[in-house]
mmCIF file of C-alpha atoms in Angstrom:
data_model
loop_
_atom_site.group_PDB
_atom_site.id
_atom_site.type_symbol
_atom_site.label_atom_id
_atom_site.label_comp_id
_atom_site.label_asym_id
_atom_site.label_seq_id
_atom_site.Cartn_x
_atom_site.Cartn_y
_atom_site.Cartn_z
ATOM 1 C CA MET G 1 33.945 -9.194 -2.987
ATOM 2 C CA THR G 2 36.075 -6.023 -4.184
ATOM 3 C CA ALA G 3 35.508 -7.037 -7.905
ATOM 4 C CA PRO G 4 34.071 -3.941 -10.110
ATOM 5 C CA MET G 5 30.363 -3.794 -10.406
ATOM 6 C CA ILE G 6 29.123 -4.781 -13.861
ATOM 7 C CA GLU G 7 25.997 -2.531 -14.984
ATOM 8 C CA VAL G 8 23.220 -4.539 -16.414
ATOM 9 C CA VAL G 9 19.797 -3.310 -17.753
ATOM 10 C CA ALA G 10 16.734 -5.405 -18.240
ATOM 11 C CA GLY G 11 13.068 -4.944 -19.156
ATOM 12 C CA VAL G 12 9.721 -5.993 -17.920
ATOM 13 C CA ILE G 13 8.264 -6.462 -21.315
ATOM 14 C CA THR G 14 4.365 -6.472 -20.792
ATOM 15 C CA ASP G 15 1.859 -7.202 -23.725
ATOM 16 C CA ALA G 16 -1.661 -6.263 -24.158
ATOM 17 C CA ARG G 17 -2.879 -9.518 -22.183
ATOM 18 C CA GLY G 18 -0.705 -8.267 -19.477
ATOM 19 C CA ARG G 19 1.852 -11.231 -19.755
ATOM 20 C CA ILE G 20 5.557 -10.674 -19.168
ATOM 21 C CA LEU G 21 8.436 -11.795 -21.369
ATOM 22 C CA LEU G 22 11.164 -13.961 -20.085
ATOM 23 C CA SER G 23 14.273 -15.053 -21.790
ATOM 24 C CA ARG G 24 16.251 -18.318 -21.195
ATOM 25 C CA ARG G 25 19.796 -18.212 -20.725
ATOM 26 C CA THR G 26 21.591 -20.402 -23.319
ATOM 27 C CA PRO G 27 24.001 -23.324 -22.657
ATOM 28 C CA SER G 28 26.907 -20.949 -23.668
ATOM 29 C CA GLN G 29 26.364 -18.521 -21.019
ATOM 30 C CA ASP G 30 26.748 -18.718 -17.198
ATOM 31 C CA LEU G 31 23.685 -19.714 -15.234
ATOM 32 C CA ALA G 32 22.494 -21.688 -18.304
ATOM 33 C CA GLY G 33 18.830 -22.867 -18.444
ATOM 34 C CA LEU G 34 17.514 -20.137 -15.933
ATOM 35 C CA TRP G 35 14.878 -17.580 -17.000
ATOM 36 C CA GLU G 36 15.355 -13.758 -16.666
ATOM 37 C CA PHE G 37 14.140 -10.406 -17.777
ATOM 38 C CA PRO G 38 15.680 -9.561 -21.203
ATOM 39 C CA GLY G 39 18.472 -7.124 -21.416
ATOM 40 C CA GLY G 40 22.155 -7.066 -21.182
ATOM 41 C CA LYS G 41 25.338 -5.139 -20.274
ATOM 42 C CA ARG G 42 25.397 -1.416 -20.302
ATOM 43 C CA GLU G 43 28.256 0.143 -22.424
ATOM 44 C CA ALA G 44 30.394 3.011 -21.644
ATOM 45 C CA GLY G 45 28.574 6.225 -22.538
ATOM 46 C CA GLU G 46 25.117 4.940 -22.558
ATOM 47 C CA THR G 47 22.222 5.943 -20.319
ATOM 48 C CA PRO G 48 20.227 2.866 -19.025
ATOM 49 C CA GLU G 49 17.528 3.657 -21.381
ATOM 50 C CA GLN G 50 19.778 3.809 -24.496
ATOM 51 C CA ALA G 51 21.441 0.467 -23.417
ATOM 52 C CA LEU G 52 18.233 -1.359 -22.884
ATOM 53 C CA ALA G 53 16.741 -0.110 -26.197
ATOM 54 C CA ARG G 54 19.823 -1.646 -27.886
ATOM 55 C CA GLU G 55 19.903 -4.688 -26.094
ATOM 56 C CA LEU G 56 16.373 -5.189 -26.829
ATOM 57 C CA GLU G 57 16.969 -4.549 -30.577
ATOM 58 C CA GLU G 58 19.788 -6.954 -30.571
ATOM 59 C CA GLU G 59 18.415 -9.596 -28.738
ATOM 60 C CA LEU G 60 14.744 -9.684 -29.676
ATOM 61 C CA GLY G 61 14.540 -7.634 -32.791
ATOM 62 C CA ILE G 62 12.244 -4.967 -31.320
ATOM 63 C CA GLN G 63 12.375 -1.268 -31.050
ATOM 64 C CA ALA G 64 11.249 -0.429 -27.535
ATOM 65 C CA VAL G 65 10.056 2.616 -25.763
ATOM 66 C CA ILE G 66 11.649 2.370 -22.329
ATOM 67 C CA GLY G 67 9.440 3.232 -19.397
ATOM 68 C CA ALA G 68 9.690 3.860 -15.705
ATOM 69 C CA HIS G 69 11.927 2.387 -13.308
ATOM 70 C CA VAL G 70 11.187 -0.740 -11.318
ATOM 71 C CA ILE G 71 14.198 -1.453 -9.179
ATOM 72 C CA THR G 72 17.996 -1.576 -9.202
ATOM 73 C CA VAL G 73 19.294 -4.895 -7.706
ATOM 74 C CA PRO G 74 23.063 -5.217 -6.771
ATOM 75 C CA GLN G 75 23.788 -8.737 -6.552
ATOM 76 C CA ALA G 76 27.171 -10.541 -5.870
ATOM 77 C CA TYR G 77 27.861 -13.990 -7.306
ATOM 78 C CA PRO G 78 30.850 -16.129 -6.754
ATOM 79 C CA HIS G 79 32.735 -14.772 -9.852
ATOM 80 C CA LYS G 80 31.117 -11.460 -10.317
ATOM 81 C CA ARG G 81 29.243 -8.413 -8.907
ATOM 82 C CA LEU G 82 26.467 -6.833 -10.995
ATOM 83 C CA SER G 83 23.899 -4.007 -10.686
ATOM 84 C CA LEU G 84 20.721 -4.815 -12.480
ATOM 85 C CA ASP G 85 18.701 -1.922 -13.664
ATOM 86 C CA VAL G 86 15.139 -2.788 -14.527
ATOM 87 C CA ARG G 87 12.696 -0.820 -16.357
ATOM 88 C CA HIS G 88 9.081 -1.313 -17.486
ATOM 89 C CA VAL G 89 8.413 -1.844 -21.479
ATOM 90 C CA THR G 90 4.955 -1.657 -22.591
ATOM 91 C CA ARG G 91 5.275 -0.109 -25.906
ATOM 92 C CA TRP G 92 7.440 -1.558 -28.935
ATOM 93 C CA GLN G 93 7.421 -2.144 -32.560
ATOM 94 C CA GLY G 94 8.352 -5.547 -34.235
ATOM 95 C CA THR G 95 7.803 -9.150 -32.869
ATOM 96 C CA PRO G 96 10.027 -10.462 -30.043
ATOM 97 C CA LYS G 97 12.370 -13.330 -31.196
ATOM 98 C CA GLY G 98 15.381 -15.132 -29.692
ATOM 99 C CA ARG G 99 17.914 -13.573 -32.157
ATOM 100 C CA GLU G 100 20.676 -15.153 -30.103
ATOM 101 C CA GLY G 101 19.274 -18.880 -29.913
ATOM 102 C CA GLN G 102 17.375 -17.929 -26.549
ATOM 103 C CA ALA G 103 14.120 -19.407 -25.793
ATOM 104 C CA LEU G 104 11.365 -17.127 -24.953
ATOM 105 C CA THR G 105 8.107 -17.425 -23.188
ATOM 106 C CA TRP G 106 5.216 -15.151 -22.302
ATOM 107 C CA VAL G 107 4.224 -15.611 -18.477
ATOM 108 C CA ALA G 108 1.194 -14.605 -16.445
ATOM 109 C CA PRO G 109 2.142 -12.324 -13.721
ATOM 110 C CA GLY G 110 1.088 -14.665 -10.982
ATOM 111 C CA SER G 111 3.128 -17.378 -12.446
ATOM 112 C CA LEU G 112 6.429 -15.766 -12.519
ATOM 113 C CA SER G 113 7.708 -17.291 -9.313
ATOM 114 C CA ARG G 114 7.307 -20.866 -11.004
ATOM 115 C CA TYR G 115 10.323 -19.985 -13.155
ATOM 116 C CA SER G 116 13.897 -20.743 -12.028
ATOM 117 C CA MET G 117 15.791 -17.298 -12.136
ATOM 118 C CA PRO G 118 19.172 -15.895 -11.332
ATOM 119 C CA PRO G 119 19.399 -14.266 -7.829
ATOM 120 C CA ALA G 120 19.508 -10.883 -9.125
ATOM 121 C CA ASP G 121 16.182 -11.424 -11.077
ATOM 122 C CA LEU G 122 14.125 -12.802 -7.965
ATOM 123 C CA PRO G 123 13.742 -9.265 -6.205
ATOM 124 C CA VAL G 124 12.357 -8.099 -9.482
ATOM 125 C CA VAL G 125 9.653 -10.426 -9.143
ATOM 126 C CA ALA G 126 8.821 -9.281 -5.644
ATOM 127 C CA ALA G 127 9.088 -5.638 -6.745
ATOM 128 C CA LEU G 128 6.460 -6.333 -9.290
ATOM 129 C CA HIS G 129 3.860 -8.024 -7.032
ATOM 130 C CA GLN G 130 4.548 -7.428 -3.451
ATOM 131 C CA PRO G 131 3.681 -4.078 -1.427
ATOM 132 C CA ASP G 132 6.316 -1.363 -1.547
ATOM 133 C CA MET G 133 5.371 -0.185 2.146
ATOM 134 C CA TYR G 134 5.327 -2.356 5.279
ATOM 135 C CA LEU G 135 3.702 -0.562 8.337
ATOM 136 C CA VAL G 136 4.937 -1.396 11.811
ATOM 137 C CA THR G 137 2.434 -0.560 14.290
ATOM 138 C CA PRO G 138 3.004 1.304 17.360
ATOM 139 C CA THR G 139 2.279 -0.282 20.839
ATOM 140 C CA PRO G 140 -1.315 0.717 21.777
ATOM 141 C CA ASP G 141 -1.930 3.001 24.670
ATOM 142 C CA GLY G 142 -5.170 2.666 26.496
ATOM 143 C CA ASP G 143 -7.268 3.761 23.715
ATOM 144 C CA ASP G 144 -7.676 0.855 21.458
ATOM 145 C CA ALA G 145 -10.402 2.369 19.268
ATOM 146 C CA GLN G 146 -8.198 5.290 18.347
ATOM 147 C CA TRP G 147 -5.351 2.776 17.575
ATOM 148 C CA LEU G 148 -7.667 1.022 15.048
ATOM 149 C CA ARG G 149 -8.880 4.133 13.583
ATOM 150 C CA ALA G 150 -5.206 5.066 12.894
ATOM 151 C CA LEU G 151 -4.806 1.590 11.453
ATOM 152 C CA ASP G 152 -8.029 2.147 9.272
ATOM 153 C CA ALA G 153 -6.310 5.537 8.212
ATOM 154 C CA ALA G 154 -3.113 3.951 7.211
ATOM 155 C CA LEU G 155 -4.637 1.199 5.136
ATOM 156 C CA SER G 156 -6.725 3.865 3.466
ATOM 157 C CA ARG G 157 -3.700 5.731 2.380
ATOM 158 C CA GLY G 158 -2.384 2.750 0.434
ATOM 159 C CA VAL G 159 -0.404 0.386 3.019
ATOM 160 C CA ARG G 160 -0.933 -3.248 2.113
ATOM 161 C CA ARG G 161 1.391 -4.953 4.473
ATOM 162 C CA VAL G 162 1.099 -4.506 8.217
ATOM 163 C CA GLN G 163 3.415 -5.846 11.069
ATOM 164 C CA VAL G 164 1.291 -5.777 14.314
ATOM 165 C CA ARG G 165 3.458 -5.215 17.351
ATOM 166 C CA LEU G 166 1.488 -5.806 20.759
ATOM 167 C CA PRO G 167 4.422 -5.986 23.448
ATOM 168 C CA GLY G 168 3.111 -5.912 26.898
ATOM 169 C CA VAL G 169 -0.514 -6.166 25.852
ATOM 170 C CA ALA G 170 -2.565 -8.697 27.967
ATOM 171 C CA SER G 171 -3.670 -12.112 26.426
ATOM 172 C CA GLU G 172 -7.289 -11.125 26.023
ATOM 173 C CA ARG G 173 -6.849 -7.778 24.869
ATOM 174 C CA GLN G 174 -4.147 -8.926 22.301
ATOM 175 C CA THR G 175 -6.553 -11.526 20.804
ATOM 176 C CA ARG G 176 -9.293 -8.903 20.440
ATOM 177 C CA LEU G 177 -6.833 -6.556 18.836
ATOM 178 C CA LEU G 178 -5.648 -8.935 16.457
ATOM 179 C CA ALA G 179 -8.925 -9.980 15.392
ATOM 180 C CA GLU G 180 -9.862 -6.219 14.602
ATOM 181 C CA ALA G 181 -6.727 -5.617 12.686
ATOM 182 C CA ALA G 182 -7.081 -8.854 10.913
ATOM 183 C CA ALA G 183 -10.794 -8.021 9.658
ATOM 184 C CA ARG G 184 -9.357 -4.530 8.642
ATOM 185 C CA CYS G 185 -6.486 -5.700 6.582
ATOM 186 C CA ARG G 186 -8.703 -8.508 4.880
ATOM 187 C CA ARG G 187 -11.130 -5.702 3.716
ATOM 188 C CA ARG G 188 -8.160 -3.844 2.191
ATOM 189 C CA GLN G 189 -6.532 -7.070 0.851
ATOM 190 C CA ALA G 190 -3.614 -6.122 2.918
ATOM 191 C CA ASP G 191 -1.061 -8.684 4.399
ATOM 192 C CA MET G 192 -1.009 -8.948 7.918
ATOM 193 C CA LEU G 193 1.947 -10.451 10.114
ATOM 194 C CA PHE G 194 2.179 -10.533 14.082
ATOM 195 C CA ASN G 195 5.504 -10.046 15.851
ATOM 196 C CA GLY G 196 4.907 -12.517 18.608
ATOM 197 C CA SER G 197 3.891 -16.042 19.362
ATOM 198 C CA PRO G 198 3.695 -18.111 16.109
ATOM 199 C CA SER G 199 0.448 -19.955 17.596
ATOM 200 C CA VAL G 200 -1.024 -16.636 18.173
ATOM 201 C CA ALA G 201 -0.218 -15.405 14.681
ATOM 202 C CA MET G 202 -1.706 -18.589 12.979
ATOM 203 C CA ALA G 203 -4.740 -18.293 15.393
ATOM 204 C CA ALA G 204 -5.289 -14.975 14.155
ATOM 205 C CA GLY G 205 -4.817 -15.909 10.322
ATOM 206 C CA ALA G 206 -1.801 -13.941 10.143
ATOM 207 C CA GLY G 207 1.785 -14.310 9.100
ATOM 208 C CA LEU G 208 4.738 -14.303 11.613
ATOM 209 C CA HIS G 209 7.657 -11.432 11.903
ATOM 210 C CA LEU G 210 10.543 -12.428 13.982
ATOM 211 C CA SER G 211 12.529 -9.961 15.963
ATOM 212 C CA SER G 212 16.311 -10.183 15.332
ATOM 213 C CA ALA G 213 16.678 -11.740 18.834
ATOM 214 C CA VAL G 214 14.176 -14.314 18.114
ATOM 215 C CA LEU G 215 15.755 -14.962 14.519
ATOM 216 C CA ARG G 216 18.980 -15.834 16.107
ATOM 217 C CA ALA G 217 17.572 -18.253 18.718
ATOM 218 C CA ALA G 218 15.472 -20.014 15.911
ATOM 219 C CA ASP G 219 17.103 -23.296 14.504
ATOM 220 C CA THR G 220 13.808 -24.418 12.462
ATOM 221 C CA ARG G 221 11.107 -22.442 10.596
ATOM 222 C CA PRO G 222 8.393 -21.884 13.392
ATOM 223 C CA VAL G 223 5.479 -21.771 10.965
ATOM 224 C CA PRO G 224 4.372 -23.918 7.919
ATOM 225 C CA VAL G 225 5.744 -22.902 4.388
ATOM 226 C CA ASP G 226 2.153 -21.732 3.614
ATOM 227 C CA VAL G 227 2.503 -19.027 6.331
ATOM 228 C CA PRO G 228 4.119 -15.886 5.584
ATOM 229 C CA LEU G 229 7.422 -15.465 7.471
ATOM 230 C CA ALA G 230 9.668 -12.330 7.844
ATOM 231 C CA ALA G 231 12.358 -11.245 10.148
ATOM 232 C CA SER G 232 14.092 -8.056 11.369
ATOM 233 C CA CYS G 233 18.032 -7.927 10.259
ATOM 234 C CA HIS G 234 20.781 -5.710 10.975
ATOM 235 C CA ASP G 235 23.813 -7.349 9.327
ATOM 236 C CA LEU G 236 24.952 -10.018 7.035
ATOM 237 C CA GLU G 237 24.860 -12.655 9.631
ATOM 238 C CA GLU G 238 21.259 -12.169 10.306
ATOM 239 C CA LEU G 239 20.389 -12.178 6.521
ATOM 240 C CA ARG G 240 22.118 -15.455 6.056
ATOM 241 C CA MET G 241 19.892 -16.864 9.302
ATOM 242 C CA ALA G 242 16.769 -15.595 7.641
ATOM 243 C CA GLU G 243 17.601 -17.165 4.270
ATOM 244 C CA ALA G 244 18.324 -20.359 6.146
ATOM 245 C CA LEU G 245 15.013 -20.269 8.000
ATOM 246 C CA GLY G 246 13.115 -19.712 4.874
ATOM 247 C CA CYS G 247 11.977 -16.179 5.512
ATOM 248 C CA ASP G 248 10.043 -14.796 2.621
ATOM 249 C CA PHE G 249 11.283 -11.173 3.208
ATOM 250 C CA VAL G 250 13.214 -9.171 5.550
ATOM 251 C CA VAL G 251 13.525 -5.785 7.211
ATOM 252 C CA LEU G 252 16.907 -4.147 7.153
ATOM 253 C CA GLY G 253 18.235 -1.005 8.868
ATOM 254 C CA HIS G 254 18.209 1.348 10.401
ATOM 255 C CA ILE G 255 19.273 3.382 7.383
ATOM 256 C CA GLN G 256 19.100 6.982 9.134
ATOM 257 C CA GLU G 257 18.960 8.360 12.660
ATOM 258 C CA THR G 258 15.538 7.970 14.181
ATOM 259 C CA PRO G 259 13.983 9.730 17.048
ATOM 260 C CA SER G 260 13.552 6.288 18.900
ATOM 261 C CA HIS G 261 17.409 5.993 18.722
ATOM 262 C CA PRO G 262 18.882 9.611 19.020
ATOM 263 C CA GLY G 263 22.734 10.079 18.397
ATOM 264 C CA VAL G 264 22.863 6.465 16.884
ATOM 265 C CA PRO G 265 23.627 6.787 13.240
ATOM 266 C CA GLY G 266 22.192 4.934 10.263
ATOM 267 C CA ILE G 267 23.921 2.671 8.217
ATOM 268 C CA GLY G 268 23.027 4.634 4.904
ATOM 269 C CA TRP G 269 22.147 3.641 1.772
ATOM 270 C CA ASP G 270 25.519 2.589 0.239
ATOM 271 C CA ALA G 271 26.041 0.099 3.343
ATOM 272 C CA PHE G 272 22.359 -1.169 2.617
ATOM 273 C CA ALA G 273 23.155 -1.678 -0.922
ATOM 274 C CA ARG G 274 26.402 -3.875 0.125
ATOM 275 C CA LEU G 275 24.149 -6.141 2.256
ATOM 276 C CA ARG G 276 21.609 -6.224 -0.420
ATOM 277 C CA GLU G 277 24.033 -7.946 -2.648
ATOM 278 C CA ALA G 278 24.370 -10.860 -0.294
ATOM 279 C CA THR G 279 20.885 -12.178 -0.581
ATOM 280 C CA ALA G 280 17.892 -12.631 -3.128
ATOM 281 C CA LEU G 281 15.187 -12.225 -0.572
ATOM 282 C CA PRO G 282 12.996 -9.166 -0.849
ATOM 283 C CA ILE G 283 14.248 -6.363 1.736
ATOM 284 C CA TYR G 284 12.314 -3.624 3.181
ATOM 285 C CA ALA G 285 14.771 -0.618 4.366
ATOM 286 C CA ILE G 286 13.776 0.887 7.657
ATOM 287 C CA GLY G 287 14.950 3.922 9.738
ATOM 288 C CA GLY G 288 13.616 7.350 9.485
ATOM 289 C CA LEU G 289 11.879 6.634 6.105
ATOM 290 C CA SER G 290 8.527 7.559 4.640
ATOM 291 C CA PRO G 291 6.520 7.094 1.380
ATOM 292 C CA ALA G 292 8.615 9.594 -0.095
ATOM 293 C CA ASP G 293 11.742 7.527 0.210
ATOM 294 C CA VAL G 294 10.378 4.475 -1.814
ATOM 295 C CA PRO G 295 12.058 5.663 -5.117
ATOM 296 C CA GLU G 296 15.379 6.028 -3.187
ATOM 297 C CA ALA G 297 14.926 2.691 -1.639
ATOM 298 C CA ARG G 298 14.225 1.120 -5.022
ATOM 299 C CA ARG G 299 17.533 2.476 -6.505
ATOM 300 C CA HIS G 300 19.340 0.713 -3.955
ATOM 301 C CA GLY G 301 17.735 -2.778 -4.357
ATOM 302 C CA ALA G 302 14.883 -2.407 -1.617
ATOM 303 C CA GLN G 303 11.482 -3.763 -1.921
ATOM 304 C CA GLY G 304 10.180 -0.670 -0.263
ATOM 305 C CA ILE G 305 10.273 0.818 3.138
ATOM 306 C CA ALA G 306 9.168 -0.139 6.608
ATOM 307 C CA ALA G 307 8.268 2.428 9.277
ATOM 308 C CA ILE G 308 6.262 3.208 12.189
ATOM 309 C CA ARG G 309 5.967 7.027 12.223
ATOM 310 C CA GLY G 310 6.315 7.221 8.274
ATOM 311 C CA LEU G 311 3.293 5.293 7.689
ATOM 312 C CA TRP G 312 1.108 5.485 10.724
ATOM 313 C CA GLY G 313 0.479 9.026 11.805
ATOM 314 C CA ARG G 314 -2.742 10.046 12.861
ATOM 315 C CA PRO G 315 -6.529 9.373 11.515
ATOM 316 C CA ASP G 316 -7.434 11.715 8.852
#
């Protein structure tokens, strides 16, 4: 779609009890009846902060202090393209009321997923509650203890989602390493997914991560709906396949040239954002990235970054 981008701002308004305010779209609006984070269109000459403060006063009757950036989600609809710039709001004066006839509700964070929302708002829910870094483990060499220490170090540095890759590792050793990795992830309350056999993943109590080749060959979801499922994608076709399969999130890239693919240019952030428009799935950007790139990733609609070298490193 070549339509101009409509710039929209929204607030994650959180009260003293930690609840988040949602607003319901009225019958006169498109996507009527869906719930969304309150906000509206940015006008010419306004900063995002100015636009959001104005919209919240007009819509809710509150004078808000606009906080930190959450995520900016580019999203294409059949009839328009928009960029949803979302900010935290924890301080305001007044009592929120639906001044334009819209229903309002305060929702516990863990219940946000129960509300039907427009596609652009769904990545916001993921950005609020899911990890912003996704570690992809390197293949172990002969020193399993060293590999596990490096995993411990990554978890101690804040990694809370891990894709374990064990290509070429013998079955008995693979089972042992997966069990050890799963125990470490449980202690840190980190998600673990296995890039390999679905039955092996489930036996280890892990989710399943599909390579792009396995994704392209799959015709049905390979694990039950209560088992996390992710996939590696490189283009729009694979994003569509991941959606059809019911993936919970995807990895997309590569963004920059990487040491493992020297001389192969990355797609860059602009191309990433255009692909981001095509899906409501949470997307991790991958390829030459580190934790320092998380803010840039969020500005282009990513859940965060996925990496091997940028998140693994060596034990401290």
